[in-house]
Coordinates of C-alpha atoms in Angstrom, one line a residue:
M138 CA -0.2 0.3 0.3
T139 CA 1.5 3.8 -1.4
P140 CA 2.4 5.7 2.3
I141 CA 0.6 9.2 2.2
R142 CA 3.2 11.7 1.4
V143 CA 3.4 14.4 3.7
L144 CA 4.7 18.1 3.6
I145 CA 5.1 19.3 7.4
A146 CA 5.2 23.7 6.6
D147 CA 5.5 26.2 9.7
D148 CA 8.5 28.7 10.9
Q149 CA 8.6 27.1 13.9
V150 CA 11.5 24.5 13.4
M151 CA 10.4 22.7 16.7
V152 CA 7.1 21.9 15.0
R153 CA 8.2 21.2 11.9
Q154 CA 10.6 18.4 14.0
G155 CA 8.1 17.5 16.0
F156 CA 5.1 16.5 13.3
T157 CA 7.8 14.5 11.1
V158 CA 9.2 12.5 14.3
L159 CA 5.2 11.7 14.9
L160 CA 3.6 11.1 11.9
N161 CA 6.6 8.9 10.4
A162 CA 6.3 6.5 13.5
E163 CA 2.7 5.9 11.9
P164 CA 2.0 2.8 9.6
G165 CA 1.0 4.2 6.0
I166 CA 2.3 7.7 6.5
E167 CA 5.4 8.9 5.0
V168 CA 7.0 13.0 5.4
I169 CA 8.4 13.4 2.2
G170 CA 9.8 17.3 2.7
Q171 CA 9.4 20.0 5.2
A172 CA 9.4 24.0 4.4
V173 CA 10.0 27.3 6.6
D174 CA 6.7 29.8 4.9
G175 CA 4.5 29.5 2.5
L176 CA 6.8 30.2 -0.5
D177 CA 8.6 27.4 0.2
A178 CA 5.4 25.2 0.5
V179 CA 4.3 25.9 -3.2
A180 CA 7.5 25.0 -4.3
Q181 CA 8.3 22.0 -2.5
V182 CA 4.8 21.3 -3.7
A183 CA 5.1 21.7 -6.7
E184 CA 8.7 19.1 -6.4
L185 CA 8.0 17.1 -4.8
A186 CA 4.0 16.5 -5.1
P187 CA 2.8 15.3 -1.9
D188 CA -0.2 14.1 -0.6
V189 CA -0.9 16.2 2.0
V190 CA 0.5 19.6 2.7
L191 CA -0.1 20.4 6.9
M192 CA 0.0 24.1 6.9
D193 CA 0.8 26.5 9.5
V194 CA -1.7 29.7 9.0
R195 CA 1.3 32.8 9.7
M196 CA 4.0 32.3 8.7
P197 CA 6.8 34.9 7.4
R198 CA 7.3 36.0 3.1
L199 CA 3.3 34.3 2.1
G200 CA 1.6 33.2 5.0
G201 CA -0.7 29.5 4.8
I202 CA -3.8 31.2 3.7
E203 CA -2.8 32.8 0.2
A204 CA -0.7 29.3 0.0
T205 CA -3.6 27.7 0.0
R206 CA -5.3 28.9 -2.0
Q207 CA -1.9 28.8 -4.4
L208 CA -2.0 25.0 -4.7
T209 CA -5.3 24.3 -4.4
E210 CA -7.2 27.6 -6.9
P211 CA -5.7 25.8 -9.9
S212 CA -7.0 23.5 -12.7
G213 CA -6.5 19.7 -11.4
A214 CA -4.8 20.1 -8.2
T215 CA -4.8 17.2 -6.5
V216 CA -2.5 17.9 -3.2
K217 CA -4.9 18.2 0.2
V218 CA -4.4 20.7 2.8
L219 CA -4.6 20.3 6.4
V220 CA -4.5 23.4 8.5
L221 CA -2.1 23.6 11.8
T222 CA -2.7 26.5 14.5
T223 CA -3.0 27.3 18.0
F224 CA -6.7 28.5 18.4
D225 CA -9.3 26.8 17.3
L226 CA -11.6 29.1 16.8
D227 CA -9.3 31.3 14.8
E228 CA -11.4 33.6 12.1
Y229 CA -7.5 32.6 10.3
V230 CA -8.5 29.5 9.5
Y231 CA -12.1 29.8 8.2
E232 CA -9.9 31.9 5.5
A233 CA -8.2 29.1 5.0
L234 CA -11.0 26.6 4.5
R235 CA -12.9 29.4 2.3
A236 CA -9.6 29.7 0.2
G237 CA -9.3 25.3 -0.7
A238 CA -8.3 24.1 2.7
S239 CA -9.4 20.5 3.8
G240 CA -9.4 21.4 7.4
F241 CA -8.1 21.9 10.0
L242 CA -6.0 20.7 13.5
L243 CA -4.4 22.5 16.8
K244 CA -0.8 22.4 17.0
D245 CA -0.9 20.6 20.5
A246 CA -3.3 17.5 19.4
S247 CA -2.1 14.2 20.0
A248 CA -0.2 11.5 17.3
A249 CA -3.4 9.5 16.9
E250 CA -5.6 12.5 16.3
L251 CA -3.0 13.8 13.5
A252 CA -2.6 10.6 12.2
Q253 CA -6.3 10.6 11.9
A254 CA -6.9 14.2 10.7
V255 CA -3.9 12.6 7.2
R256 CA -5.5 10.3 7.2
V257 CA -8.9 11.7 7.2
V258 CA -7.9 14.8 3.9
A259 CA -6.0 12.1 2.6
A260 CA -9.2 9.8 1.6
G261 CA -11.3 13.5 0.3
D262 CA -14.1 11.6 0.9
A263 CA -14.0 11.1 5.0
L264 CA -16.0 13.1 7.9
L265 CA -14.5 16.5 8.2
A266 CA -12.1 16.1 10.2
P267 CA -11.2 17.5 13.7
N268 CA -14.8 17.1 14.5
I269 CA -14.4 21.0 15.3
T270 CA -14.2 21.9 12.0
K271 CA -18.5 22.4 11.7
R272 CA -18.5 24.9 14.4
L273 CA -16.2 26.9 13.1
I274 CA -17.2 27.3 9.9
A275 CA -20.5 27.8 11.0
E276 CA -19.1 30.5 13.8
F277 CA -17.6 32.4 11.8
S278 CA -19.8 31.6 8.5
R279 CA -23.0 34.4 10.6
V280 CA -20.1 37.7 10.1
T281 CA -20.6 36.7 6.3
S282 CA -22.8 38.6 3.9
S283 CA -26.2 37.9 2.8
P284 CA -25.7 35.0 1.0
R285 CA -23.5 35.6 -2.0
T286 CA -26.0 35.2 -5.8
P287 CA -23.6 33.2 -7.2
L288 CA -22.8 31.0 -5.1
K289 CA -27.0 30.2 -4.6
D290 CA -28.6 30.0 -8.0
R291 CA -25.8 27.1 -8.2
V292 CA -27.7 25.6 -5.5
G293 CA -30.0 25.3 -8.3
D294 CA -27.8 22.7 -9.9
L295 CA -28.7 20.2 -7.2
T296 CA -32.1 18.0 -6.5
E297 CA -33.4 17.6 -4.1
R298 CA -32.2 14.9 -2.9
E299 CA -28.7 16.3 -3.4
T300 CA -29.4 19.8 -1.2
E301 CA -31.1 17.4 1.6
V302 CA -27.6 15.4 1.3
L303 CA -25.3 18.7 1.2
G304 CA -26.9 19.8 4.2
L305 CA -26.7 16.5 6.1
I306 CA -22.3 17.6 4.7
S307 CA -22.7 20.1 6.3
Q308 CA -23.6 18.8 9.4
G309 CA -20.9 17.0 10.2
L310 CA -22.4 13.7 9.1
S311 CA -21.0 10.7 7.5
N312 CA -22.2 9.0 4.5
G313 CA -23.3 6.2 6.4
E314 CA -24.4 8.0 9.0
I315 CA -26.6 10.1 6.2
A316 CA -27.6 6.6 4.8
E317 CA -29.2 6.4 7.7
R318 CA -30.9 9.0 8.7
L319 CA -32.1 9.0 4.3
V320 CA -33.9 5.0 4.2
V321 CA -31.2 3.9 1.7
A322 CA -27.8 2.2 0.4
E323 CA -24.5 3.5 2.0
Q324 CA -23.7 3.6 -1.9
T325 CA -26.6 5.6 -3.3
V326 CA -25.2 7.8 0.1
K327 CA -21.1 7.7 -1.7
S328 CA -23.0 8.5 -5.1
H329 CA -25.1 11.6 -4.7
V330 CA -21.6 13.1 -3.0
G331 CA -20.2 12.6 -5.6
R332 CA -22.5 14.2 -7.7
I333 CA -22.6 17.0 -5.5
L334 CA -19.0 18.0 -5.0
V335 CA -19.3 17.7 -9.1
K336 CA -21.6 19.8 -10.5
L337 CA -20.4 22.7 -7.6
G338 CA -17.6 22.1 -9.3
L339 CA -16.1 21.7 -5.5
R340 CA -12.9 19.7 -3.9
D341 CA -14.5 17.3 -1.0
R342 CA -16.6 17.5 1.4
T343 CA -15.5 20.5 3.6
Q344 CA -15.8 22.7 1.1
A345 CA -19.8 21.7 0.5
A346 CA -20.3 23.1 4.1
V347 CA -17.8 25.9 2.9
F348 CA -20.1 26.4 0.1
A349 CA -23.8 25.0 2.3
Y350 CA -23.3 27.8 5.1
E351 CA -22.0 30.2 2.5
T352 CA -25.1 30.2 0.3
G353 CA -27.7 30.0 3.7
L354 CA -29.3 26.5 2.8
I355 CA -28.0 26.3 6.1
R356 CA -27.3 28.9 8.4
P357 CA -25.2 28.5 11.8
A358 CA -27.8 27.8 15.1
G359 CA -29.2 30.8 16.7
Y360 CA -29.1 33.0 13.4

């Protein structure tokens, strides 16, 4: 089985080295490089083609948000970005998700949490992870302006069932949980998810959740 190839981008050498040791000790994961800032990360992704980048938000020269955008916007980009942050409710993390990141992780995460997050992001079709991602999306989507018309119009491309599935994705439910909720086969849900991502031009489930909140399809609790 081919290991998940990881690049770590952080301006703190101790963080890079610590995460490298933790991840290299995990089966099926290999750290193939370390970047000292966003510019270095973009250059190394082009050279090394990792599957996942652990991206610090705040770095000199080029920050994690813009680096994430540069890595995920090009057509055909396959690298997944997992944002690293010190605080779980960090407005910059939400901006990173909007820029194309697939999730985020606290820097004090355990080795098991770190490895699981890398596997989830690499899989693309797994749960939104960590679970706190959903809370962050809800918290910061409420401060955005009213739903953008172009985004809202795109919801019309979805069938009624696909719209329902998108709403459940944004709540952090897995394919199995969605299947149970809708009383359908899990494979059916997987097919719906695939069509949703294709129709909306989205990369993964995290981007689908961001889309659902930004279009107003899902409203944060209490709003």
